[in-house]
Coordinates of C-alpha atoms in Angstrom, one line a residue:
Chain A
R1 CA 42.2 73.0 17.7
S2 CA 44.7 75.6 16.7
I3 CA 47.8 73.6 18.3
A4 CA 46.6 70.4 16.4
N5 CA 46.8 72.9 13.0
W6 CA 50.2 74.0 14.3
L7 CA 51.3 70.2 14.5
L8 CA 50.1 69.4 11.3
R9 CA 51.7 72.4 9.5
R10 CA 55.0 71.6 11.4
R11 CA 55.0 68.2 9.7
Q12 CA 54.1 69.5 6.1
L13 CA 56.9 71.9 6.4
S14 CA 59.6 69.1 7.3
P15 CA 62.5 68.5 5.1
F16 CA 61.2 65.3 4.0
G17 CA 57.7 66.8 3.2
A18 CA 58.5 66.5 -0.5
C19 CA 58.5 62.6 0.0
V20 CA 54.8 63.0 0.5
N21 CA 53.4 63.5 -2.7
R22 CA 50.5 65.6 -3.6
R23 CA 48.5 62.8 -4.9
G24 CA 49.3 60.7 -1.9
G25 CA 51.3 57.4 -2.1
A26 CA 54.0 56.3 -4.2
S27 CA 54.5 57.7 -8.0
A28 CA 56.5 56.4 -10.8
A29 CA 60.3 56.4 -10.2
L30 CA 62.0 58.8 -12.4
L31 CA 64.6 56.7 -14.7
T32 CA 66.7 58.0 -17.1
D33 CA 67.7 55.9 -20.1
E34 CA 71.4 56.8 -20.5
S35 CA 73.1 53.9 -19.1
A36 CA 76.8 55.1 -19.7
P37 CA 78.1 57.0 -17.0
D38 CA 80.3 59.0 -19.0
R39 CA 77.6 60.6 -20.6
H40 CA 75.6 61.7 -17.4
S41 CA 75.6 65.4 -16.8
L42 CA 75.0 67.9 -14.1
D43 CA 72.3 69.6 -15.5
R44 CA 70.2 67.0 -16.9
H45 CA 70.7 63.6 -14.9
V46 CA 71.1 64.5 -11.4
G47 CA 68.8 62.6 -9.1
L48 CA 67.5 60.5 -11.4
L49 CA 68.3 56.6 -11.3
Y50 CA 69.9 54.9 -14.3
R51 CA 70.5 51.1 -15.4
P52 CA 74.3 50.0 -15.6
E53 CA 75.0 48.2 -18.7
E54 CA 75.8 44.4 -18.1
A55 CA 79.5 44.7 -19.1
D56 CA 80.2 47.5 -17.1
W57 CA 78.2 46.1 -13.9
Q58 CA 80.4 42.7 -13.9
A59 CA 83.4 44.3 -14.8
V60 CA 83.6 47.3 -12.6
T61 CA 80.7 48.6 -10.7
R62 CA 79.8 45.5 -8.9
H63 CA 82.7 45.5 -7.0
F64 CA 81.9 48.8 -5.5
C65 CA 78.8 47.4 -4.1
R66 CA 77.9 46.2 -1.0
P67 CA 76.8 42.7 -0.8
E68 CA 73.2 43.5 0.4
L69 CA 73.0 45.9 -2.6
V70 CA 74.3 43.2 -5.3
R71 CA 71.9 40.5 -3.8
L72 CA 68.7 43.0 -3.9
F73 CA 69.5 43.4 -7.6
D74 CA 70.0 39.8 -8.1
T75 CA 66.8 39.1 -6.4
L76 CA 64.7 41.9 -8.2
G77 CA 65.8 41.0 -11.3
Q78 CA 66.7 44.7 -12.3
R79 CA 69.1 47.2 -11.2
A80 CA 68.9 50.9 -10.7
L81 CA 71.8 53.3 -9.3
M82 CA 70.9 56.8 -8.5
V83 CA 73.1 59.5 -10.4
R84 CA 74.6 62.1 -8.1
R85 CA 76.2 65.0 -7.9
P86 CA 79.6 64.4 -6.4
A87 CA 80.4 61.6 -9.0
L88 CA 79.5 64.0 -11.7
E89 CA 81.6 66.9 -10.6
I90 CA 84.8 64.4 -10.1
G91 CA 84.4 63.4 -13.9
E92 CA 84.1 66.6 -15.1
R93 CA 87.1 67.7 -13.3
L94 CA 88.9 64.1 -14.7
A95 CA 87.6 64.6 -18.1
E96 CA 89.4 67.9 -18.5
H97 CA 92.6 66.9 -16.4
A98 CA 93.7 63.8 -18.4
G99 CA 96.8 64.2 -20.7
D100 CA 97.6 67.4 -19.3
G101 CA 101.1 66.3 -17.8
R102 CA 100.1 67.7 -14.5
P103 CA 100.8 65.5 -11.4
C104 CA 98.4 63.1 -10.2
L105 CA 95.1 65.0 -8.9
R106 CA 93.6 63.4 -5.8
F107 CA 90.0 63.5 -4.5
V108 CA 88.7 62.2 -1.0
L109 CA 85.2 61.2 -0.9
Y110 CA 84.2 61.8 2.7
G111 CA 80.7 61.3 4.4
R112 CA 78.7 59.4 7.0
R113 CA 78.8 55.6 6.8
G114 CA 76.1 54.5 4.2
S115 CA 76.1 57.8 2.4
G116 CA 77.1 56.5 -0.6
K117 CA 80.7 57.0 -1.1
S118 CA 81.9 53.7 -2.7
L119 CA 78.9 54.2 -5.2
Q120 CA 79.9 57.6 -6.2
M121 CA 83.5 55.9 -6.9
G122 CA 82.1 53.1 -9.0
H123 CA 80.3 55.8 -11.0
V124 CA 83.4 57.7 -11.6
A125 CA 85.6 54.0 -12.3
S126 CA 83.1 53.1 -14.7
A127 CA 82.8 56.7 -16.8
C128 CA 86.6 56.5 -16.9
R129 CA 86.6 53.0 -17.9
R130 CA 84.4 53.8 -20.7
R131 CA 86.7 56.5 -21.9
G132 CA 89.5 54.1 -22.1
W133 CA 91.2 54.8 -18.9
L134 CA 93.3 52.0 -16.8
L135 CA 91.7 51.3 -13.3
V136 CA 93.5 50.4 -10.6
T137 CA 91.1 49.9 -7.7
V138 CA 91.4 48.4 -3.9
H139 CA 88.2 47.9 -2.0
N140 CA 89.3 45.6 0.9
A141 CA 92.3 46.9 2.0
H142 CA 91.0 47.4 5.8
L143 CA 90.0 43.7 5.6
W144 CA 93.7 42.8 4.6
M145 CA 94.4 44.5 7.8
R146 CA 92.3 42.6 10.1
H147 CA 92.7 39.0 8.9
S148 CA 95.8 37.6 7.6
R149 CA 95.8 34.5 5.5
E150 CA 99.6 34.1 5.2
L151 CA 102.3 36.1 6.0
H152 CA 105.7 35.8 4.5
E153 CA 108.9 38.2 5.0
S154 CA 109.2 39.9 1.8
A155 CA 112.1 39.5 -0.5
H156 CA 111.9 42.4 -2.8
R157 CA 111.6 44.8 0.2
P158 CA 113.5 43.5 3.2
G159 CA 112.2 44.2 6.5
M160 CA 108.5 44.1 5.1
F161 CA 106.0 41.6 5.0
D162 CA 104.3 39.8 1.7
T163 CA 100.6 38.6 1.8
A164 CA 100.5 36.5 -1.4
G165 CA 97.3 35.2 -1.3
Y166 CA 95.4 38.9 -1.1
G167 CA 98.0 39.9 -4.0
C168 CA 96.8 37.0 -6.2
I169 CA 93.3 37.8 -5.9
W170 CA 93.9 41.4 -6.4
L171 CA 95.9 40.7 -9.9
R172 CA 93.1 38.4 -10.8
H173 CA 90.8 41.0 -10.2
F174 CA 92.9 44.1 -11.8
Y175 CA 93.2 41.7 -15.2
A176 CA 89.3 41.3 -15.1
M177 CA 88.7 44.7 -14.7
N178 CA 91.0 45.8 -17.6
Q179 CA 91.1 42.9 -20.0
E180 CA 90.6 45.2 -23.1
I181 CA 93.6 47.3 -22.5
L182 CA 96.2 45.0 -20.9
P183 CA 97.4 43.2 -24.1
G184 CA 98.4 46.5 -25.6
L185 CA 100.7 47.4 -22.6
R186 CA 104.4 45.9 -22.2
V187 CA 106.8 46.2 -19.6
T188 CA 109.8 48.9 -20.2
K189 CA 112.4 47.3 -18.2
E190 CA 113.6 44.0 -16.8
L191 CA 111.9 42.5 -14.1
S192 CA 113.8 40.4 -11.6
W193 CA 112.0 37.8 -9.4
N194 CA 115.4 36.2 -7.8
A195 CA 118.8 35.9 -8.5
K196 CA 117.7 33.2 -11.3
E197 CA 114.5 34.0 -12.8
S198 CA 113.5 37.2 -14.5
T199 CA 111.1 38.5 -17.1
P200 CA 113.0 40.5 -20.0
A201 CA 111.8 44.0 -20.9
G202 CA 109.0 44.5 -23.7
S203 CA 106.9 41.5 -22.4
S204 CA 103.3 42.0 -22.0
W205 CA 101.7 42.9 -18.7
K206 CA 99.6 39.8 -19.0
E207 CA 102.9 37.3 -19.1
V208 CA 103.9 39.2 -15.6
I209 CA 100.4 38.7 -14.1
D210 CA 100.2 35.2 -15.4
Y211 CA 103.8 34.3 -13.9
A212 CA 102.6 35.9 -10.4
L213 CA 99.5 33.7 -10.1
A214 CA 101.5 30.6 -11.1
R215 CA 104.3 31.5 -8.5
P216 CA 102.1 33.1 -5.9
R217 CA 105.4 33.8 -3.6
Y218 CA 106.1 36.9 -6.0
S219 CA 102.4 38.7 -6.4
C220 CA 103.3 41.3 -4.4
A221 CA 106.5 41.9 -6.1
A222 CA 104.3 41.8 -9.4
V223 CA 102.0 44.3 -8.2
Q224 CA 105.0 46.9 -7.1
F225 CA 106.7 46.3 -10.5
L226 CA 103.3 47.3 -12.4
I227 CA 102.8 50.1 -10.0
D228 CA 106.2 51.1 -10.6
E229 CA 105.6 51.4 -14.6
I230 CA 102.1 53.0 -13.8
K231 CA 104.1 56.0 -12.0
L232 CA 106.9 56.2 -14.9
G233 CA 104.1 57.7 -16.8
S234 CA 104.7 56.0 -20.0
L235 CA 101.2 54.5 -20.5
P236 CA 99.4 55.7 -23.9
M237 CA 96.1 56.3 -21.6
P238 CA 95.7 57.8 -18.4
T239 CA 95.6 55.9 -15.1
L240 CA 92.3 55.8 -12.5
V241 CA 93.2 54.9 -8.7
C242 CA 90.3 54.0 -6.6
F243 CA 90.8 53.2 -3.1
E244 CA 88.0 53.0 -1.0
V245 CA 88.9 53.3 3.0
A246 CA 92.0 55.1 2.7
N247 CA 92.5 55.8 6.2
C248 CA 93.4 52.5 6.9
L249 CA 96.6 52.9 5.2
W250 CA 97.8 54.9 8.4
W251 CA 96.8 52.4 11.1
H252 CA 99.3 51.9 13.6
R253 CA 97.5 49.0 14.9
S254 CA 96.0 45.9 13.0
G255 CA 94.5 42.7 13.5
I256 CA 97.6 40.9 12.3
K257 CA 100.5 40.0 15.1
N258 CA 104.1 39.3 14.3
D259 CA 104.1 35.7 15.2
A260 CA 101.4 34.8 12.5
I261 CA 104.7 34.5 10.1
R262 CA 105.3 31.2 8.9
R263 CA 108.7 30.1 9.5
T264 CA 111.0 27.6 11.5
P265 CA 112.4 29.2 14.1
L266 CA 116.3 29.4 14.4
Q267 CA 118.1 27.5 16.8
G268 CA 118.3 28.9 20.0
E269 CA 115.9 31.9 18.9
E270 CA 113.3 33.4 21.5
P271 CA 109.5 33.7 20.7
P272 CA 109.2 37.0 19.2
W273 CA 107.1 39.9 21.3
R274 CA 103.9 39.9 19.9
A275 CA 103.1 43.4 18.3
D276 CA 100.9 44.5 15.6
I277 CA 101.9 44.4 12.3
T278 CA 101.3 48.1 11.0
A279 CA 100.1 49.0 7.3
K280 CA 103.7 50.5 6.8
Q281 CA 105.2 46.8 7.1
L282 CA 103.0 45.6 4.3
T283 CA 104.2 45.5 1.0
L284 CA 100.7 45.5 -0.9
L285 CA 99.3 48.2 1.2
D286 CA 102.6 50.4 0.6
A287 CA 102.8 49.5 -3.1
F288 CA 98.8 51.1 -3.4
K289 CA 100.2 54.0 -1.0
Q290 CA 103.0 55.4 -3.5
L291 CA 100.3 55.5 -6.1
L292 CA 98.4 58.0 -3.9
D293 CA 101.2 60.4 -3.8
S294 CA 101.5 63.3 -6.3
D295 CA 105.0 62.5 -7.9
W296 CA 103.5 61.1 -10.8
N297 CA 101.8 62.4 -14.0
N298 CA 99.0 61.2 -16.3
G299 CA 96.8 59.9 -13.8
A300 CA 94.3 60.7 -10.9
A301 CA 93.3 59.2 -7.5
V302 CA 89.9 58.9 -6.0
M303 CA 89.9 57.7 -2.5
S304 CA 87.1 57.5 0.3
V305 CA 87.9 57.8 4.0
S306 CA 85.4 55.6 6.0
P307 CA 84.4 55.0 9.8
Q308 CA 83.6 51.7 8.7
G309 CA 87.8 51.6 8.3
A310 CA 88.6 53.2 11.7
L311 CA 90.2 51.8 14.6
F312 CA 88.6 51.4 17.8
D313 CA 89.5 54.9 19.0
R314 CA 87.7 56.7 15.9
L315 CA 85.0 54.7 15.1
R316 CA 82.7 58.0 15.6
E317 CA 84.6 59.8 13.6
W318 CA 83.7 60.6 9.9
M319 CA 85.7 63.8 8.7
P320 CA 88.9 63.1 7.0
R321 CA 91.1 65.2 8.9
K322 CA 90.1 62.9 12.1
L323 CA 90.0 59.5 10.2
L324 CA 93.6 60.1 8.2
G325 CA 95.4 61.1 11.3
D326 CA 98.4 63.8 11.1
E327 CA 100.1 61.3 8.8
G328 CA 97.9 60.4 6.5
F329 CA 96.7 64.1 6.3
A330 CA 100.3 65.3 5.5
Y331 CA 100.7 62.6 3.1
L332 CA 97.4 63.3 1.0
D333 CA 97.3 67.2 1.4
P334 CA 96.8 68.8 -1.0
F335 CA 93.4 67.0 -2.0
V336 CA 90.3 67.9 -2.9
P337 CA 87.7 66.8 -0.4
V338 CA 84.1 65.9 -1.7
Y339 CA 81.2 65.5 0.4
V340 CA 78.8 63.0 -0.2
E341 CA 75.8 64.5 1.5
P342 CA 72.6 62.6 2.4
Y343 CA 69.7 62.2 0.2
G344 CA 67.5 65.5 -0.5
P345 CA 63.9 65.3 -0.8
A346 CA 63.6 64.8 -4.3
E347 CA 66.3 61.8 -4.2
M348 CA 64.5 60.4 -1.3
S349 CA 61.5 60.4 -3.1
N350 CA 62.8 58.9 -6.1
M351 CA 64.6 56.1 -4.2
L352 CA 61.1 55.2 -2.4
N353 CA 59.4 55.4 -5.5
W354 CA 61.5 52.8 -7.0
Y355 CA 61.9 50.5 -4.3
T356 CA 58.0 50.5 -4.4
E357 CA 57.8 49.8 -8.3
S358 CA 60.4 47.1 -8.0
G359 CA 58.4 45.3 -5.6
W360 CA 61.0 45.7 -2.6
L361 CA 58.7 47.5 -0.5
T362 CA 55.9 44.8 0.2
S363 CA 54.1 46.3 3.3
E364 CA 50.7 48.5 2.5
A365 CA 52.0 51.1 4.7
A366 CA 55.0 51.9 2.6
A367 CA 52.9 53.2 -0.3
T368 CA 51.1 55.7 2.0
D369 CA 52.0 59.3 2.8
A370 CA 52.7 58.2 6.5
G371 CA 54.6 55.1 5.9
R372 CA 56.9 56.8 3.1
A373 CA 57.3 60.0 5.6
E374 CA 58.4 57.5 8.3
L375 CA 61.2 55.6 6.6
A376 CA 62.4 59.1 5.2
F377 CA 62.7 59.9 9.1
L378 CA 64.2 56.7 10.4
S379 CA 66.7 56.6 7.8
D380 CA 67.7 60.2 8.0
G381 CA 68.7 60.5 4.4
N382 CA 71.6 57.9 4.8
A383 CA 71.3 55.7 1.7
G384 CA 72.6 52.6 3.4
E385 CA 70.2 53.0 6.3
L386 CA 67.3 53.2 4.0
L387 CA 68.4 50.2 2.0
R388 CA 68.5 48.2 5.3
I389 CA 65.1 49.8 6.9
A390 CA 63.3 48.9 3.7
G391 CA 64.1 45.5 4.0
E392 CA 61.5 45.1 6.6
W393 CA 58.9 47.1 5.0
Chain B
M1 CA 43.6 84.8 52.9
S2 CA 41.2 86.8 50.6
Q3 CA 43.6 88.4 49.0
L4 CA 44.5 84.8 47.8
L5 CA 41.2 84.4 47.0
L6 CA 41.0 87.6 45.2
G7 CA 44.2 86.6 43.1
Y8 CA 42.7 83.1 42.1
A9 CA 39.7 84.8 40.8
S10 CA 41.3 87.4 38.7
R11 CA 43.5 84.6 37.2
L12 CA 40.1 82.6 36.2
L13 CA 39.2 85.8 34.6
G14 CA 42.4 85.8 32.8
C15 CA 43.6 89.4 34.2
Q16 CA 47.1 89.7 35.5
S17 CA 46.5 92.8 37.4
R18 CA 47.5 92.8 40.9
S19 CA 46.2 96.0 41.7
G20 CA 42.8 96.2 42.5
S21 CA 40.9 97.8 39.6
A22 CA 36.8 98.4 40.0
A23 CA 35.9 95.7 37.4
T24 CA 38.1 92.7 38.9
T25 CA 37.2 93.1 42.4
A26 CA 33.6 93.1 40.9
A27 CA 33.7 90.0 39.1
A28 CA 35.9 88.3 41.8
A29 CA 33.4 89.1 44.2
A30 CA 30.8 87.5 41.8
I31 CA 32.6 84.7 41.7
L32 CA 33.1 84.3 45.5
S33 CA 29.7 85.1 46.1
Q34 CA 28.6 81.8 44.9
Q35 CA 27.8 78.7 46.9
P36 CA 31.4 76.9 46.8
V37 CA 31.1 73.9 44.7
R38 CA 33.2 70.7 46.0
H39 CA 34.9 69.5 42.6
K40 CA 35.3 65.8 42.8
S41 CA 37.9 64.2 40.8
P42 CA 36.3 63.0 37.3
L43 CA 38.4 59.6 38.0
Q44 CA 36.2 58.8 41.0
K45 CA 33.3 58.5 39.0
V46 CA 35.1 55.8 36.7
R47 CA 37.3 54.4 38.7
K48 CA 36.8 50.7 38.7
R49 CA 38.9 47.3 38.8
G50 CA 40.4 46.2 35.6
P51 CA 40.3 44.6 32.9
F52 CA 40.4 47.9 30.8
P53 CA 40.1 48.5 27.3
E54 CA 43.0 48.6 25.2
W55 CA 44.6 51.8 24.1
T56 CA 43.1 52.7 20.5
K57 CA 43.7 55.2 17.7
T58 CA 40.7 57.4 19.1
D59 CA 42.1 57.6 22.4
P60 CA 44.0 60.8 23.0
D61 CA 47.8 60.5 22.3
P62 CA 49.6 60.9 25.6
H63 CA 52.3 62.6 23.7
L64 CA 50.1 65.1 22.2
F65 CA 48.3 68.2 23.8
T66 CA 44.6 67.7 24.7
R67 CA 43.9 71.7 25.2
H68 CA 41.8 71.1 22.4
I69 CA 39.5 68.5 23.7
P70 CA 36.6 69.8 25.5
K71 CA 36.4 69.4 29.1
T72 CA 33.0 67.6 29.2
D73 CA 34.3 65.2 26.7
E74 CA 34.2 61.7 27.9
R75 CA 37.9 60.9 26.4
R76 CA 39.0 63.0 29.3
T77 CA 37.8 60.8 32.0
K78 CA 37.9 57.3 30.1
A79 CA 39.5 54.5 31.7
V80 CA 42.0 52.9 29.5
R81 CA 45.3 50.8 29.8
P82 CA 48.3 52.8 28.8
P83 CA 50.0 51.8 25.6
G84 CA 52.6 48.9 26.2
K85 CA 56.3 49.8 26.6
Y86 CA 57.1 48.6 22.8
Q87 CA 54.2 49.6 21.4
I88 CA 55.2 52.4 18.6
F89 CA 52.5 54.3 17.0
S90 CA 53.5 53.9 13.5
V91 CA 51.6 52.6 10.2
H92 CA 53.9 49.7 10.4
Y93 CA 53.7 48.4 13.9
D94 CA 52.4 44.7 13.9
P95 CA 51.5 43.7 17.8
I96 CA 52.6 39.8 16.6
V97 CA 55.6 40.7 15.4
N98 CA 56.1 43.0 18.5
S99 CA 55.5 39.9 20.6
F100 CA 57.5 37.6 18.5
A101 CA 60.5 39.8 19.0
G102 CA 60.1 40.3 22.8
H103 CA 60.4 36.6 23.0
F104 CA 63.6 36.6 21.4
V105 CA 65.4 39.3 24.1
K106 CA 68.3 37.9 26.0
C107 CA 69.5 40.2 29.0
G108 CA 67.1 42.9 27.8
E109 CA 69.3 43.7 24.8
R110 CA 66.0 44.5 22.4
D111 CA 67.6 47.2 20.3
K112 CA 70.3 44.4 19.0
L113 CA 67.3 42.3 18.4
R114 CA 65.5 44.9 16.4
D115 CA 68.5 44.7 13.7
V116 CA 68.4 41.0 13.8
F117 CA 64.9 41.0 12.9
T118 CA 65.1 43.4 10.2
Q119 CA 67.9 41.3 8.6
M120 CA 65.4 38.5 9.3
M121 CA 62.6 39.8 7.6
A122 CA 64.7 41.3 4.2
E123 CA 65.8 37.2 4.3
I124 CA 62.3 36.2 4.4
K125 CA 61.8 38.5 0.9
H126 CA 65.0 37.0 -0.7
I127 CA 63.7 33.4 -0.3
Q128 CA 60.1 34.2 -1.2
M129 CA 61.0 36.2 -4.1
A130 CA 63.7 33.6 -5.2
R131 CA 60.8 31.4 -5.2
R132 CA 58.3 33.0 -6.8
N133 CA 60.8 33.9 -9.8
A134 CA 61.6 30.3 -10.2
A135 CA 58.0 29.2 -9.9
P136 CA 55.2 28.5 -13.0
P137 CA 53.0 31.5 -13.7
E138 CA 50.1 29.7 -12.3
E139 CA 51.8 29.1 -8.8
K140 CA 53.3 32.9 -8.3
A141 CA 50.3 34.3 -7.3
S142 CA 49.9 32.0 -4.5
I143 CA 53.5 33.1 -2.8
E144 CA 53.4 35.3 -0.2
V145 CA 56.1 37.5 -0.3
D146 CA 55.3 40.3 2.3
P147 CA 57.1 39.1 5.6
T148 CA 54.7 40.4 8.0
R149 CA 52.0 38.2 6.4
V150 CA 54.5 35.2 6.2
I151 CA 54.8 35.6 9.9
H152 CA 51.3 35.5 10.7
K153 CA 50.3 32.7 8.8
A154 CA 53.6 30.8 10.3
V155 CA 52.4 31.6 14.1
E156 CA 49.1 30.6 13.1
N157 CA 50.1 27.3 11.8
C158 CA 52.3 26.6 14.7
S159 CA 49.8 27.5 17.4
P160 CA 48.4 24.4 19.4
L161 CA 44.7 24.2 20.0
L162 CA 45.4 21.8 23.0
I163 CA 48.6 21.7 25.7
I164 CA 49.3 18.6 28.0
K165 CA 49.1 19.5 31.3
H166 CA 50.3 17.1 34.2
V167 CA 48.1 16.3 36.8
F168 CA 49.1 14.2 39.7
R169 CA 46.2 12.2 41.0
G170 CA 45.8 8.6 43.0
G171 CA 49.5 8.3 42.9
F172 CA 50.1 8.8 39.1
L173 CA 51.3 11.4 36.9
Y174 CA 48.4 11.8 34.1
K175 CA 49.0 13.8 30.8
V176 CA 45.9 15.8 30.5
P177 CA 45.0 17.8 27.3
C178 CA 44.0 21.1 28.0
P179 CA 42.4 24.1 26.4
L180 CA 44.3 27.3 26.0
R181 CA 44.0 30.8 26.1
E182 CA 44.9 32.9 22.8
S183 CA 47.9 34.2 24.3
E184 CA 49.1 31.1 25.6
S185 CA 48.7 29.4 22.0
Q186 CA 50.8 32.4 20.6
M187 CA 53.6 32.0 23.2
R188 CA 53.5 28.1 22.4
A189 CA 54.1 29.0 18.8
F190 CA 56.6 31.6 19.4
K191 CA 58.5 29.1 21.3
F192 CA 58.4 26.1 18.8
L193 CA 59.9 28.5 16.0
R194 CA 62.5 29.9 18.3
I195 CA 63.7 25.9 19.4
A196 CA 63.1 24.9 15.8
S197 CA 65.6 27.7 14.4
N198 CA 68.1 27.3 17.1
V199 CA 71.3 26.1 15.3
R200 CA 74.2 24.7 17.0
G201 CA 77.5 26.7 17.1
T202 CA 78.0 29.8 14.9
K203 CA 77.2 27.7 11.7
E204 CA 74.3 30.1 10.8
H205 CA 73.3 33.2 11.7
L206 CA 69.8 33.6 13.9
Y207 CA 68.0 35.5 11.0
R208 CA 68.9 33.1 8.5
S209 CA 67.6 30.0 10.3
L210 CA 65.0 31.8 12.0
A211 CA 63.6 33.3 8.2
R212 CA 64.0 29.8 6.8
E213 CA 61.9 28.3 9.5
L214 CA 59.2 31.0 9.2
V215 CA 58.8 30.3 5.6
N216 CA 58.6 26.5 6.0
A217 CA 56.0 27.3 8.8
S218 CA 54.0 29.1 6.4
N219 CA 53.7 26.2 4.4
N220 CA 52.8 23.8 7.1
E221 CA 56.6 22.1 7.0
G222 CA 59.4 22.3 9.0
K223 CA 60.3 21.5 12.8
A224 CA 58.2 23.9 14.3
V225 CA 54.8 22.8 12.5
H226 CA 56.1 19.0 13.4
A227 CA 56.4 19.9 17.2
K228 CA 53.0 21.3 17.2
L229 CA 51.7 18.2 15.8
Q230 CA 53.3 16.1 18.1
L231 CA 51.5 18.1 20.8
H232 CA 48.4 17.5 18.9
K233 CA 49.0 13.9 18.7
T234 CA 50.0 13.4 22.2
C235 CA 46.7 15.0 23.4
E236 CA 45.0 12.8 20.9
E237 CA 46.4 9.6 22.7
N238 CA 45.7 11.0 26.1
R239 CA 42.0 12.3 25.5
A240 CA 40.8 9.4 27.8
Y241 CA 42.1 11.5 30.7
A242 CA 40.5 15.1 29.6
N243 CA 38.2 15.2 32.4
Y244 CA 41.0 15.2 34.7
R245 CA 41.8 18.6 34.0
I246 CA 42.1 21.4 36.5
T247 CA 40.7 24.6 35.3

């Protein structure tokens, strides 16, 4: 009898014991009415769920979510995201930092795969968008390295390669995200595309983007020109750079071989030796890497390093030093590391309550104490794992 | 030898002293003076040939301590079958879903299949919830969203009542309709569902095609239920040979 009691007491003292409510079963999810991310504060809103506004969701936050999460929200007909500490802390620092004339402040979000780094970046990005900042966000850089659509030798940067398709996609995405701000921005110097064509100084950014979308060959050059403009520091508003999976910028290998280049071989030319194209040879990635440097003012950069973007030799690592390697760490140093921790008991409880309330957890076992404790144990506080496992319950 | 017996007796009494104190020796002598009892193994009384009853929740959990169960309790000697290899003691455990998963395992990679099944059950929820959102209000309640219940219904709808067995008699091969055990009927259902969800090439993932097939089967539509109905039809056509069956 005493041993059984000892075991029961141990289970109640587990770190996820708080997921088990005193009344038993699920209770109401704790939501906040504050749907504006820039008004969330550390003392009032941590651990609560908020419903993002439609405009914010479509323009910004949707891109930071996993496709499974977007599909879940579509099926349930409602959206709820959790307000957590890392995003609010970064948001507070950025609010103080803007317009100071200090160099670009860099944050690196790190954590296990599925812990919620991208969604924290999404919260920061939508808060900055509401404050009127310009957003430069990159989500799929590691996919650009694994799959190549078309690769051309670059004209504006000799010795490197252009990925025209991805450049066009990114420009469209950039335009959709910053539609309100872009009409007011002008190019300060003349941009020459080739020997004959150029865009004069003083033309709007929209014209540059339209030109590049009409002539995809110059899309990467357009991205480079816009980034040069941002780095001059003469924009009327601060810039936020969000780069997901930043550790792919220092890959020494990739999924692209250098005979993927579409060109006619010269007479008598031997087929090239099949070497991997590294991130340093891609103009698009190098352009964004320049933005992560600290030699420009009036902006900030938030990056995440993830094992999802790691090469085969580093698949189990999740710390920044290991994922970035020597070169990446030296480039980004000094940065502010921000740890995205697993859910605590209160957050886990709230998340389970919301899943039950919205109807995603359909099993009767999921509403019981034992079921909730099991869900908390199986996911181990990992937000992504909980999303995956809750599909079954 | 007597030293060994004394030591045994003192341990029985719970005292660790090796030096023979008077009380220990007296107690030990008292025990030893009793008639020796031949302790038969308790299992000898109940050992019998199978089939043993299944393990249930009231039986002692093999992973927990049993010291709190009294020695005379029948749970200590009750003969039960040990729990299955993949039987987990969880509130969410379902035996039919578990057997269904086991049917799809290739090369012993059951862990890989677990992920497929998790995705498959989420996919069932997506399909059914989309259908429920689009349905008129009077039909909403009849659409089942829980994937476990959908799987149960689908398996029930695909389970055949009779099966054709080939009997060679008098130089001819007859197709004889025969009854099925419940476990065999369930296996046939799993097989119909598995074959119906096979998509050629890499066009579609297993979780997607299997989810779609299960939802169809729970509504009595689709290839798996059609296969079962074809089997029933063949049995009906050959009902004249039913007496040829070998039980």
